[in-house]
C-alpha atoms as a printed R data frame, in Angstrom:
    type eleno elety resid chain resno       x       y       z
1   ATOM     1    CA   UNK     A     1 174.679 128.555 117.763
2   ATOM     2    CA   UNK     A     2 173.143 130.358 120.519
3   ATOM     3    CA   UNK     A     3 169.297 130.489 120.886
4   ATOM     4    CA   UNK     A     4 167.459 132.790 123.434
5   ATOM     5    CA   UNK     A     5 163.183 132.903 124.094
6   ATOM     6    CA   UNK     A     6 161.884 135.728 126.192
7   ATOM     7    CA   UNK     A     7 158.467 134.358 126.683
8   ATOM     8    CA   UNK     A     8 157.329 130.974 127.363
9   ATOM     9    CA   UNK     A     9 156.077 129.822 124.062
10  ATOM    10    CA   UNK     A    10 157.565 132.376 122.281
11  ATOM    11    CA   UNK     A    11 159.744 132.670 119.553
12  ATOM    12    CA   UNK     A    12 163.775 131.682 119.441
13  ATOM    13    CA   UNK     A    13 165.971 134.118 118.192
14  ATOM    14    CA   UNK     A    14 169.635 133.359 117.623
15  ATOM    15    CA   UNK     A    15 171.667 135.709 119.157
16  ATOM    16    CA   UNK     A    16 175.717 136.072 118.439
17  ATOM    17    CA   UNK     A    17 176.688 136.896 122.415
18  ATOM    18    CA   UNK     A    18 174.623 136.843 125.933
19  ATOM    19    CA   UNK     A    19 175.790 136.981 129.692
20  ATOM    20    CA   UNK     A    20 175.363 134.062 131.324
21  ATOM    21    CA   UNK     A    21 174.361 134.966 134.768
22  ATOM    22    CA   UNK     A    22 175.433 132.579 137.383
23  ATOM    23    CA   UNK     A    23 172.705 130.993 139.547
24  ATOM    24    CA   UNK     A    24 170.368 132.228 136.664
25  ATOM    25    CA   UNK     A    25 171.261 131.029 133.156
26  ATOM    26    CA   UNK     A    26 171.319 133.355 129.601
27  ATOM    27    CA   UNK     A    27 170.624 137.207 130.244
28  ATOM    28    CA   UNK     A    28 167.283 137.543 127.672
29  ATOM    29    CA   UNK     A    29 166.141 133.991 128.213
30  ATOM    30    CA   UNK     A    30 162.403 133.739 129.694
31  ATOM    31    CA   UNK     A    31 163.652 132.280 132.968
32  ATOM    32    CA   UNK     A    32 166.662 134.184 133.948
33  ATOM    33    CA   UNK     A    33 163.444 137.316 133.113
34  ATOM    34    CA   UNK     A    34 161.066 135.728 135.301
35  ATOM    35    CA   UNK     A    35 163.107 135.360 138.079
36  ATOM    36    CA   UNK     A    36 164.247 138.034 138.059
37  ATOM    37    CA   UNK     A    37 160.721 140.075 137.866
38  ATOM    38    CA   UNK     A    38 159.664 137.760 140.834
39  ATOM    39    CA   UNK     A    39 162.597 138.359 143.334
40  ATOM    40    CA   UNK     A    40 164.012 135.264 143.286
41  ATOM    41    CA   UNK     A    41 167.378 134.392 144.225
42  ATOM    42    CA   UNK     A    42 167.904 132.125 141.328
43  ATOM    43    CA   UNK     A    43 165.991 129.545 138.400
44  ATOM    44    CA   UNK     A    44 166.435 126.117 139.182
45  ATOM    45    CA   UNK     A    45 169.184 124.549 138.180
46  ATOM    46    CA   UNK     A    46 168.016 122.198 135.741
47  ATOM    47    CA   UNK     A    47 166.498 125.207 133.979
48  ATOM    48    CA   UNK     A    48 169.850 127.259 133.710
49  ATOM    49    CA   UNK     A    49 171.806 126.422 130.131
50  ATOM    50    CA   UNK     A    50 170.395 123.905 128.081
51  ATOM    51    CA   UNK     A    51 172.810 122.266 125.511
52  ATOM    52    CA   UNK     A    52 172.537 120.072 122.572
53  ATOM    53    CA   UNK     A    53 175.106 118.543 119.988
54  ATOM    54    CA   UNK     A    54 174.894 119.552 116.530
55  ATOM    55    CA   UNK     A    55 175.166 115.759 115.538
56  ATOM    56    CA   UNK     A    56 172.301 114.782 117.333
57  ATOM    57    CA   UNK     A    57 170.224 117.099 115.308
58  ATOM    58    CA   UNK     A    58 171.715 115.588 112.518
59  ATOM    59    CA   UNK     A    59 171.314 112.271 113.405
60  ATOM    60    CA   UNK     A    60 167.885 112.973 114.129
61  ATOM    61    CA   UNK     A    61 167.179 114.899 110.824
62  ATOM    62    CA   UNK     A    62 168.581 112.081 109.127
63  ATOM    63    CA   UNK     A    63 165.938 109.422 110.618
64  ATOM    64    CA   UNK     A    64 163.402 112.105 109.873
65  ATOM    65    CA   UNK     A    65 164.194 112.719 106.343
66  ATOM    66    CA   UNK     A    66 164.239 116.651 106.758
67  ATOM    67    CA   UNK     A    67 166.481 119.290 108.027
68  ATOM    68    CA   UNK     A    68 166.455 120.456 111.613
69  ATOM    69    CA   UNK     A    69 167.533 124.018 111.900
70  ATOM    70    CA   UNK     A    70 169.951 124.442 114.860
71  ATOM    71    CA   UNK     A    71 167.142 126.236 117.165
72  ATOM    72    CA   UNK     A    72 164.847 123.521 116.413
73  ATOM    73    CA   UNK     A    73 165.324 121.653 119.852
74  ATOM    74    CA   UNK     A    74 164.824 125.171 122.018
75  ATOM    75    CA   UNK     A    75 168.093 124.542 123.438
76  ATOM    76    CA   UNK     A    76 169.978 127.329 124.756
77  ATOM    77    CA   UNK     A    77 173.033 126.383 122.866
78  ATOM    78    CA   UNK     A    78 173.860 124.104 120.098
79  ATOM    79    CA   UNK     A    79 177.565 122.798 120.064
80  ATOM    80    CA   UNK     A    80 179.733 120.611 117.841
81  ATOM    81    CA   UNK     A    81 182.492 117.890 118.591
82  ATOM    82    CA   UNK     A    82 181.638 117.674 122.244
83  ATOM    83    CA   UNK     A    83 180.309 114.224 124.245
84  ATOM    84    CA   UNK     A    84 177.257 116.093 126.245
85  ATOM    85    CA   UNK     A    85 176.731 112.537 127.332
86  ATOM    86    CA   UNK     A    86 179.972 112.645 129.300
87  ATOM    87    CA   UNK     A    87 179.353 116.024 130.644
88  ATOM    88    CA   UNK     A    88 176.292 114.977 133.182
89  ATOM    89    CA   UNK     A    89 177.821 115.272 136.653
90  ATOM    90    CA   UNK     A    90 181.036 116.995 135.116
91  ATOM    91    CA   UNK     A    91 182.130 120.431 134.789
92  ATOM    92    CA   UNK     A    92 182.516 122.652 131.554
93  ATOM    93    CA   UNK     A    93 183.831 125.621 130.217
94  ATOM    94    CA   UNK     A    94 182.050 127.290 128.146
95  ATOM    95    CA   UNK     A    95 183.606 130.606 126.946
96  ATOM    96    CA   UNK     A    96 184.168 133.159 130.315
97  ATOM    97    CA   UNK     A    97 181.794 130.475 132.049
98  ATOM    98    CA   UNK     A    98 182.136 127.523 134.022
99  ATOM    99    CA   UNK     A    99 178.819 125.204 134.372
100 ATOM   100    CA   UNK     A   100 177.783 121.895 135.489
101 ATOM   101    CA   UNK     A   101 176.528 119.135 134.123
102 ATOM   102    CA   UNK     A   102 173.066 118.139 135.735
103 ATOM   103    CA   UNK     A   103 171.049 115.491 134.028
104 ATOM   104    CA   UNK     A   104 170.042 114.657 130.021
105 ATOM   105    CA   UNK     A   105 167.522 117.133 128.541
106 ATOM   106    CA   UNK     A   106 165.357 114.605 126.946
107 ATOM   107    CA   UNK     A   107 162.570 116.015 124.523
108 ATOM   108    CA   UNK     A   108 158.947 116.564 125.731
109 ATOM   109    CA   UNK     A   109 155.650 116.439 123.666
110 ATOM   110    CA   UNK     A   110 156.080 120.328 124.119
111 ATOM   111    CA   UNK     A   111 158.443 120.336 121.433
112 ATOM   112    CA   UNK     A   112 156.504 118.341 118.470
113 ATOM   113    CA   UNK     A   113 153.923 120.846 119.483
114 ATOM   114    CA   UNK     A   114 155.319 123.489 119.120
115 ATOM   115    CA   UNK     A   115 157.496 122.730 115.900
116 ATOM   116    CA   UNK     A   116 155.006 120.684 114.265
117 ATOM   117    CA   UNK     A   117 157.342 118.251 113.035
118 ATOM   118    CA   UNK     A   118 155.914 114.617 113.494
119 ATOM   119    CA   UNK     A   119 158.458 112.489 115.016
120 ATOM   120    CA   UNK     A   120 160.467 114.986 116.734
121 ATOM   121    CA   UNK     A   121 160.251 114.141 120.093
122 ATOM   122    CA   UNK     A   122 160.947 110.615 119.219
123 ATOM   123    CA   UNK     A   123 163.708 110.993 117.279
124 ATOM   124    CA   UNK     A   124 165.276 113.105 119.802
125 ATOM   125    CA   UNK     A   125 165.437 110.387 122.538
126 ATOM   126    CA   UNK     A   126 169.014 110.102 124.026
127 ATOM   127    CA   UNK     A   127 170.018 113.330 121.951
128 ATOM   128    CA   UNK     A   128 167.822 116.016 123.312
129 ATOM   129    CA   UNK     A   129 171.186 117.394 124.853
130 ATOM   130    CA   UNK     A   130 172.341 118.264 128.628
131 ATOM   131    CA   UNK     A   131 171.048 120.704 131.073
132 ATOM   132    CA   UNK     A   132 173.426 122.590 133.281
133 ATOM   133    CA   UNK     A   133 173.827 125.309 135.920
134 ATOM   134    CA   UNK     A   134 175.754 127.923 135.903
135 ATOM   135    CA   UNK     A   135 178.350 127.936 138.572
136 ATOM   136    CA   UNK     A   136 180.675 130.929 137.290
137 ATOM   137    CA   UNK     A   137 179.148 133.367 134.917
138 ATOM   138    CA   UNK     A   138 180.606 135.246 131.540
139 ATOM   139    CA   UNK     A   139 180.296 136.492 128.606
140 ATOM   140    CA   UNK     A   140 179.651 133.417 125.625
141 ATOM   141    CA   UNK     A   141 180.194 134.348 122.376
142 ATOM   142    CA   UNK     A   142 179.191 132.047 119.151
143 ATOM   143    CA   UNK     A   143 182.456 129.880 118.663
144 ATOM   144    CA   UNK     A   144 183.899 129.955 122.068
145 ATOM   145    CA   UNK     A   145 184.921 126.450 122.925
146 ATOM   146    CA   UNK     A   146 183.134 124.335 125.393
147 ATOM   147    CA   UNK     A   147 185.310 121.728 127.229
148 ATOM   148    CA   UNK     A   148 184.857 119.373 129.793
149 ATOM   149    CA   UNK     A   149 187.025 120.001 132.794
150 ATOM   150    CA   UNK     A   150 188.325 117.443 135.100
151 ATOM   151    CA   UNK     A   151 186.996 116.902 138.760
């Protein structure tokens, strides 16, 4: 699944394809936008591509007792079948694009805020997913693969 926000706060939609920019993260997303109205050269790396496995949001769903929708966790992408734990530090191919691993993208109060879902956040620790920064842009596509490249 692939999830983009234009606004801060605003609403996800799920989108089938984007350009992931490098230095910038999804074309359409609210930072690779504000960046880019501002001048900048680039959105921080941590705030590039954020990525979270479709079994965490089960596993988390599970404790809670209730589905969680794929664009739940505002995460840019959700994936299946891939260790995003393994991936901080690493390299990864995700469809026409190559990013890095940076550092876990644990869950903030922001998020049980904004879903309204008590227990979110919590339930989310050690699963909220991986952010990244883009190092080669591309097209992604929903169903492209995402693999972890060696160093």
């Amino acid at each position: 699944w692939m999830h983009l926000v234009a606004e801060a706060g605003g609403e996800q939609r799920a989108v089938q394809s984007a350009r992931l920019l490098a230095g910038f993260g999804l074309e359409g997303d609210r930072n690779v936008t504000a960046a880019r109205a501002s001048g900048a050269a680039a959105v921080e790396p941590e705030a590039q591509l954020t990525l979270i496995a479709a079994e965490s949001l089960e596993a988390a769903a599970a404790e809670l007792g209730r589905p969680l929708p794929p664009g739940i966790s505002r995460r840019n992408l959700t994936v299946r079948g891939v260790d995003l734990d393994a991936g901080v530090g690493r390299r990864l191919r995700i469809g026409e694009a190559i990013v890095r691993g940076i550092e876990p993208c644990d869950p903030c109060g922001y998020l049980q805020r904004v879903t309204g879902i008590p227990g979110i956040t919590r339930a989310l620790v050690d699963r909220g997913g991986l952010r990244c920064a883009v190092l080669e842009g591309g097209e992604l596509r929903i169903g492209d693969p995402v693999v972890l490249l060696e160093d």
